[in-house]
CSV table of C-alpha atoms in Angstrom, one decimal:
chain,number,residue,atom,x,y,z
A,1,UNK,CA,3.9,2.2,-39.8
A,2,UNK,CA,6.3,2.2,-36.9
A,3,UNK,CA,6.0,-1.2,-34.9
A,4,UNK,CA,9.0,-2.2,-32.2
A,5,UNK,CA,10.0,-4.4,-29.7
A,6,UNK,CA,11.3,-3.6,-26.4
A,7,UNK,CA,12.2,-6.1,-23.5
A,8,UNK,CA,11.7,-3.4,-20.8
A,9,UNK,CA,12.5,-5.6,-17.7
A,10,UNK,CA,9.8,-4.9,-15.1
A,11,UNK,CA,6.9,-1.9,-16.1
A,12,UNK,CA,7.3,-0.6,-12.6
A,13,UNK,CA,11.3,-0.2,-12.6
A,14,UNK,CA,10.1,1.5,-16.4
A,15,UNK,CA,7.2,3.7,-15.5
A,16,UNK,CA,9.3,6.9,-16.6
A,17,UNK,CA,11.2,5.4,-18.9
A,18,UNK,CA,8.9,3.9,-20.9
A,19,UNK,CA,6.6,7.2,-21.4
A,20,UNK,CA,9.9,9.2,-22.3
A,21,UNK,CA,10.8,6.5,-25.0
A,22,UNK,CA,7.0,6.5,-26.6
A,23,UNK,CA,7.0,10.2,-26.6
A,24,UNK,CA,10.9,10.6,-28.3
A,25,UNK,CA,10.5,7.2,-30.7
A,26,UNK,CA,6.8,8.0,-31.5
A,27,UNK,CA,5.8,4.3,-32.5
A,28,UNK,CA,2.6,3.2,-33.8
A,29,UNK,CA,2.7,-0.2,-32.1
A,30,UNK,CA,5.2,-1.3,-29.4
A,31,UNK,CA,5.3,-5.6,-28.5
A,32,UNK,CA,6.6,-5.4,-24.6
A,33,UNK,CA,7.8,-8.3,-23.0
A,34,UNK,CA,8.9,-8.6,-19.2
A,35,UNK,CA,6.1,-6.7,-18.1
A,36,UNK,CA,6.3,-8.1,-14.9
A,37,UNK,CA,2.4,-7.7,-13.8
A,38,UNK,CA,-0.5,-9.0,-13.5
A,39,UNK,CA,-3.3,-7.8,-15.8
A,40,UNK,CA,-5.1,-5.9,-13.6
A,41,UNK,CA,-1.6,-4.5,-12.4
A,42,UNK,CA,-0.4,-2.9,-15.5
A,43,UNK,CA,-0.6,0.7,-15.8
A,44,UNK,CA,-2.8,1.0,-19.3
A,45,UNK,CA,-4.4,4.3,-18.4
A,46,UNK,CA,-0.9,5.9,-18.5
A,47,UNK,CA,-0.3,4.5,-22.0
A,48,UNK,CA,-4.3,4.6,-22.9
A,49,UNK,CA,-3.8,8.6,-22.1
A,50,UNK,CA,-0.8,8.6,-24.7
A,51,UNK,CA,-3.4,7.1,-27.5
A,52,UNK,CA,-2.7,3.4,-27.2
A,53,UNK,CA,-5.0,0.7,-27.1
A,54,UNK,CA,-3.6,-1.7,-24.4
A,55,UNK,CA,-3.7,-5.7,-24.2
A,56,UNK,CA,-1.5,-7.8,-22.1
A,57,UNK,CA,-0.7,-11.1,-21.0
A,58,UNK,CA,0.4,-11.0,-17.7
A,59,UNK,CA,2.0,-13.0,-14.7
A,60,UNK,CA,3.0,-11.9,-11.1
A,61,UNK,CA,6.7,-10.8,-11.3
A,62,UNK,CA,7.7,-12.9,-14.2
A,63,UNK,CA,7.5,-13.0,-17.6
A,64,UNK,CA,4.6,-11.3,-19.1
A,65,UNK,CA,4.0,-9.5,-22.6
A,66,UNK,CA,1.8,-6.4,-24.1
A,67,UNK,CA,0.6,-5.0,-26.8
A,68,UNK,CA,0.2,-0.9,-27.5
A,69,UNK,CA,-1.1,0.2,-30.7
A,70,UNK,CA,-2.4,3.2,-32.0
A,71,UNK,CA,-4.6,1.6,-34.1
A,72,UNK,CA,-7.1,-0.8,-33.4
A,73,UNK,CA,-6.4,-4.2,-32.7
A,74,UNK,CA,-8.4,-6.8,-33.4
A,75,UNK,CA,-8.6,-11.4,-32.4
A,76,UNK,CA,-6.0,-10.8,-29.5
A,77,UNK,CA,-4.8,-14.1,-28.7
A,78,UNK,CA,-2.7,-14.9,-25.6
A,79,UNK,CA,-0.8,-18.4,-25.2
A,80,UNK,CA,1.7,-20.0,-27.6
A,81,UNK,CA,-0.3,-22.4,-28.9
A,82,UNK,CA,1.0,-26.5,-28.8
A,83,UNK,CA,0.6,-26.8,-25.2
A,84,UNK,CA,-2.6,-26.4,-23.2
A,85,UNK,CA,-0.8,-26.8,-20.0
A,86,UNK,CA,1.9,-23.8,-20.4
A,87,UNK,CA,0.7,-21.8,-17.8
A,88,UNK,CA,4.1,-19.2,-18.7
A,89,UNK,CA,2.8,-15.8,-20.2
A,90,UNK,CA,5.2,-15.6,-23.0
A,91,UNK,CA,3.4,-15.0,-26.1
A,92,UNK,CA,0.6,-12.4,-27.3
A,93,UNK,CA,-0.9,-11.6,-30.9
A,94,UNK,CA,-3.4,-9.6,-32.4
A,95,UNK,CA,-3.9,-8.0,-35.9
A,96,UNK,CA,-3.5,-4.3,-36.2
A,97,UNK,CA,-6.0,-2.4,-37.8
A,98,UNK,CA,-3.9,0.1,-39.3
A,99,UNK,CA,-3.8,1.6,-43.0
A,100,UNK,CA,-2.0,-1.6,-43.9
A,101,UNK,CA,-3.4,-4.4,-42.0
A,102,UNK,CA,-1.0,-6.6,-40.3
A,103,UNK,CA,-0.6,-9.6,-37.7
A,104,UNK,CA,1.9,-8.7,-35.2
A,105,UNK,CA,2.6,-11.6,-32.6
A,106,UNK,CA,5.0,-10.1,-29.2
A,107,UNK,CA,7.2,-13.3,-27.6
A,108,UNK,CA,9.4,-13.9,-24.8
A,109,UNK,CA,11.3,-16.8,-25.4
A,110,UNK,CA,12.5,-18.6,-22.6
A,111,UNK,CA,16.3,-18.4,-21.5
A,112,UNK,CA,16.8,-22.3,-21.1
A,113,UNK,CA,19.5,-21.9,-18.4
A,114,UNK,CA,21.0,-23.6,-16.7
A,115,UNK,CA,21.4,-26.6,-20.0
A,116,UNK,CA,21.3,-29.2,-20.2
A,117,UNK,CA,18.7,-29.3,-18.2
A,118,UNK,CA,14.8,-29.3,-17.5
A,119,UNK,CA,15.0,-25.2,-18.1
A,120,UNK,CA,17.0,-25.7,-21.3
A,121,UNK,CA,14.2,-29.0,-22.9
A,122,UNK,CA,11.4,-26.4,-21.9
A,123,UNK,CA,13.3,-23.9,-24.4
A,124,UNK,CA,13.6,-26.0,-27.7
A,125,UNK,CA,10.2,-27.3,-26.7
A,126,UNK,CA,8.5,-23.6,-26.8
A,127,UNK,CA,10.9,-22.5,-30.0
A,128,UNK,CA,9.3,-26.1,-32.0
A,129,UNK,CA,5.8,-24.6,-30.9
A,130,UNK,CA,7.0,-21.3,-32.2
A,131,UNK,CA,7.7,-22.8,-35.3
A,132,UNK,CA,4.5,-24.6,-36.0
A,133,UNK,CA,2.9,-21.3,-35.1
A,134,UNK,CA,5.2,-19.5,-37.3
A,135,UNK,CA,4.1,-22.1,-40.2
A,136,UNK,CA,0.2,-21.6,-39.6
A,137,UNK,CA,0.2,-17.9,-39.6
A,138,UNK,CA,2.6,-18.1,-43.4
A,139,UNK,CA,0.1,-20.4,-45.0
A,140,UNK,CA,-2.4,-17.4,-44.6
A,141,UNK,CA,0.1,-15.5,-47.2
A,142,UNK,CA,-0.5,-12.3,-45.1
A,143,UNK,CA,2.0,-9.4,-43.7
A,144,UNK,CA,3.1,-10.9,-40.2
A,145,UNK,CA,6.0,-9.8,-37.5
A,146,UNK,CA,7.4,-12.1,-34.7
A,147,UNK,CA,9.0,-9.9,-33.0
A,148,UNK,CA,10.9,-10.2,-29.4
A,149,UNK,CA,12.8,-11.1,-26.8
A,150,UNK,CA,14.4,-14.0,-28.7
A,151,UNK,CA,17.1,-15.1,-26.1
A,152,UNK,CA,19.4,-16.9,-28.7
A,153,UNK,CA,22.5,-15.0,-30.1
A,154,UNK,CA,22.1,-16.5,-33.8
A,155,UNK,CA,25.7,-16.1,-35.0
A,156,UNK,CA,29.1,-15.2,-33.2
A,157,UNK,CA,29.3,-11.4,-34.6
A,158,UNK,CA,25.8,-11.3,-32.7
A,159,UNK,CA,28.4,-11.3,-29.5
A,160,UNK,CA,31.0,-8.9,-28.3
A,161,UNK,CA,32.7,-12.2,-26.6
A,162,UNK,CA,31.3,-15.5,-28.7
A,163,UNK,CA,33.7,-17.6,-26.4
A,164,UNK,CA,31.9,-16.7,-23.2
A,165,UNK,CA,28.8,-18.2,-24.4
A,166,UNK,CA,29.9,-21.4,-25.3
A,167,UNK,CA,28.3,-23.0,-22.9
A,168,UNK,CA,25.1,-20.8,-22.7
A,169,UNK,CA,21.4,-21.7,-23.6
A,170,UNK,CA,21.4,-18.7,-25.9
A,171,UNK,CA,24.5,-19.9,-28.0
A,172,UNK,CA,24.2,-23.4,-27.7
A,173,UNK,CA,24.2,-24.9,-31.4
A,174,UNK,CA,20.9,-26.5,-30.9
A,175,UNK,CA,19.3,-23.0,-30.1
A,176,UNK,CA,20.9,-21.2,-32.9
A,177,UNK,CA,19.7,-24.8,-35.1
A,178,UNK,CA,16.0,-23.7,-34.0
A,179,UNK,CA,16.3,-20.1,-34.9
A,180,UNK,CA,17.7,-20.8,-38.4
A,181,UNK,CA,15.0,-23.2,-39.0
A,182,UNK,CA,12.5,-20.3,-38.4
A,183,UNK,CA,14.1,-18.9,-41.0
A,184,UNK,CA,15.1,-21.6,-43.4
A,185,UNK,CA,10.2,-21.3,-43.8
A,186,UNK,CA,10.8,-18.2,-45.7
A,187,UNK,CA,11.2,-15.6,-42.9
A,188,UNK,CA,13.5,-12.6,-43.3
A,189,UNK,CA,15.3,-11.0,-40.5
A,190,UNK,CA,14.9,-7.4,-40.6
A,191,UNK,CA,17.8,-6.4,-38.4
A,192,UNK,CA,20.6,-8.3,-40.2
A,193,UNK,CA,19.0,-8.0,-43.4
A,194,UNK,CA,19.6,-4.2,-43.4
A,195,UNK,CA,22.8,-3.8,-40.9
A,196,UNK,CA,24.9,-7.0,-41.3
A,197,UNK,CA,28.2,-5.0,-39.3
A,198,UNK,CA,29.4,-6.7,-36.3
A,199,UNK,CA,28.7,-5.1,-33.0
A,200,UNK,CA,25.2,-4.3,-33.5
A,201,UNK,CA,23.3,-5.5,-30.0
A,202,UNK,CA,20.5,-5.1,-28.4
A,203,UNK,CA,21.2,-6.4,-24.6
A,204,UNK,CA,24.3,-5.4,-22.3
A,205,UNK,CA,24.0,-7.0,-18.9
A,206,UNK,CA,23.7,-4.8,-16.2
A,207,UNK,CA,27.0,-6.5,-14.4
A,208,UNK,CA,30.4,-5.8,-15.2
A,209,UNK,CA,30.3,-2.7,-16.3
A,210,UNK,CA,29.1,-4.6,-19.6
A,211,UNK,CA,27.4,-1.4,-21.0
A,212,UNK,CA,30.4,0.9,-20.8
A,213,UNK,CA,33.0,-1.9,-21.9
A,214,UNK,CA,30.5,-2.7,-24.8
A,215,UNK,CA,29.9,-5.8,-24.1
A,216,UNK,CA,26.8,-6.9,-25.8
A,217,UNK,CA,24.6,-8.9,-27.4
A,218,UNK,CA,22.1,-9.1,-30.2
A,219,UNK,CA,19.2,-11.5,-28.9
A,220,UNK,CA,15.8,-8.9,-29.6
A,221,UNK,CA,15.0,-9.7,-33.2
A,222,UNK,CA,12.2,-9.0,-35.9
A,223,UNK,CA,11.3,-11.6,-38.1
A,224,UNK,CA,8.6,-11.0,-41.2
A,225,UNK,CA,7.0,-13.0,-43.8
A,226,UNK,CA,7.4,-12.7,-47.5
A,227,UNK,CA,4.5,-10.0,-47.2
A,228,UNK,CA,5.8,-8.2,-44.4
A,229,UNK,CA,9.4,-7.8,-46.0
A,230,UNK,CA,7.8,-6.8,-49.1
A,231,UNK,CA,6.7,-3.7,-47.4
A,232,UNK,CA,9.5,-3.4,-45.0
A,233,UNK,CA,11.5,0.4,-45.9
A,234,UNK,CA,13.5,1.2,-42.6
A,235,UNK,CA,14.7,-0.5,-39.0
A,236,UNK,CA,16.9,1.2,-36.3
A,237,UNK,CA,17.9,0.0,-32.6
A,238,UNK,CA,17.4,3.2,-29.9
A,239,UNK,CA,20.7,2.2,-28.2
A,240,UNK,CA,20.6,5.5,-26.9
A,241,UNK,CA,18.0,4.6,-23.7
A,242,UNK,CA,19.9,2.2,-22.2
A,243,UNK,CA,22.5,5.2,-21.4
A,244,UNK,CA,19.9,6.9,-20.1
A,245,UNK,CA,17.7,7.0,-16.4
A,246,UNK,CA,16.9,3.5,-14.8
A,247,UNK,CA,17.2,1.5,-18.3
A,248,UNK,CA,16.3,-1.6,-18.9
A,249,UNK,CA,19.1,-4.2,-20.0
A,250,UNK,CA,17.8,-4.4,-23.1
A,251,UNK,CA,17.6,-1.3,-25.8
A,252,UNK,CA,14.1,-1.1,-28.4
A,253,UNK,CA,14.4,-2.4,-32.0
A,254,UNK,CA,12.1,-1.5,-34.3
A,255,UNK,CA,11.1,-1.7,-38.2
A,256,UNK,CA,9.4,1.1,-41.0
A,257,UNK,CA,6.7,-0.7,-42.9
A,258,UNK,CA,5.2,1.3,-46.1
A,259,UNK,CA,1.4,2.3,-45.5
């Protein structure tokens, strides 16, 4: 089973991207986030028409995250839980229904910037919520992914240029401190685990010509429980789409479970 991630920055600047991509890459479940759209906005007979079941978690022109599966998915839940009064649509989960049964949960993480700051509390906030989440779901002992936009760079090879991000919400040590806790509970990262090089990155800004001077950054991760890494046999990165027509700033990652 194919299941990636993909950050595509606004469905409507993606409309033909995001088809071509689905078609090429052939995954079996796909986490968006940055839909950009309202529920009833989102285009889901395009992708229902391609074989997907569709369910998103949408806001008007922020944010926003979805779901497509080929397989069935079952208790969709939409909210990070922790805080009733989060009205940001970051977070969506559901179990797939596939010949290996598995809990995938899509998040957005929020960016934190400018920090310190109200932006930057809200951040570590959401990531300590992430990780109670993250702690729930493993004491069920069953195959889960969190897989996303992470917005933290967890280590300086994750950076073409570690030194201009010094002072950035997604290299601060406190953000890097939260995302090795998530994995200090047992959770494996399937990107580094399989391709610890330098240089590998998933987002190159669309300014300063940071795509052709290949000047990235590695802030879309997968993270899997003991159960999910137990079955993991293959991940990749499609750099190749954000060379091609109206791509988003961010490339897809995705992992190979065994059936």
């Amino acid at each position: 089973m194919k299941i990636a991630t993909f950050n595509i920055n606004g469905i409507k600047a993606r409309i033909e991207a995001l088809p071509r991509w689905l078609k090429a890459a052939e995954p079996d479940v796909v986490c968006l986030q940055e839909i950009k759209s309202v529920d009833e906005g989102f285009p889901r007979e395009l992708f229902e028409e391609m074989g997907y079941q569709v369910e998103t978690h949408g806001q008007k022109s922020f944010n926003g995250v979805a779901i497509l599966s080929k397989y069935p998915l079952s208790d969709v839940t939409r909210g990070l839980p922790g805080d009733a009064s989060d009205e940001q649509a970051r977070w969506i989960e559901a179990t797939v229904e596939g010949p290996r049964v598995v809990r995938v949960c899509g998040l957005y993480l929020p960016n934190g910037n400018p920090a310190p700051g109200p932006k930057y509390d809200y951040k570590l906030a959401w990531m300590e919520r992430l990780e109670a989440r993250a702690r729930a779901l493993m004491a069920l002992e069953e195959p889960t992914l969190f897989l996303g936009d992470y917005n933290v760079i967890p280590q300086a090879e994750d950076a073409a240029k570690p030194g201009a991000w010094l002072e950035d919400a997604l290299f601060l040590p406190q953000s890097r401190a939260a995302f090795r806790r998530l994995l200090n509970l047992g959770l494996t990262e399937a990107i580094r685990t399989r391709d610890p090089r330098p240089g590998v990155y998933t987002f190159w800004d669309y300014q300063a010509n940071s795509w052709e001077r290949g000047n990235g950054i590695r802030i879309d991760h997968v993270l899997l429980t003991p159960q999910a890494a137990d079955l993991l046999e293959e991940t990749g990165i499609d750099k190749d789409v954000r060379a091609g027509d109206k791509p988003s700033d961010h490339v897809p990652v995705w992992v190979r479970l065994a059936a």
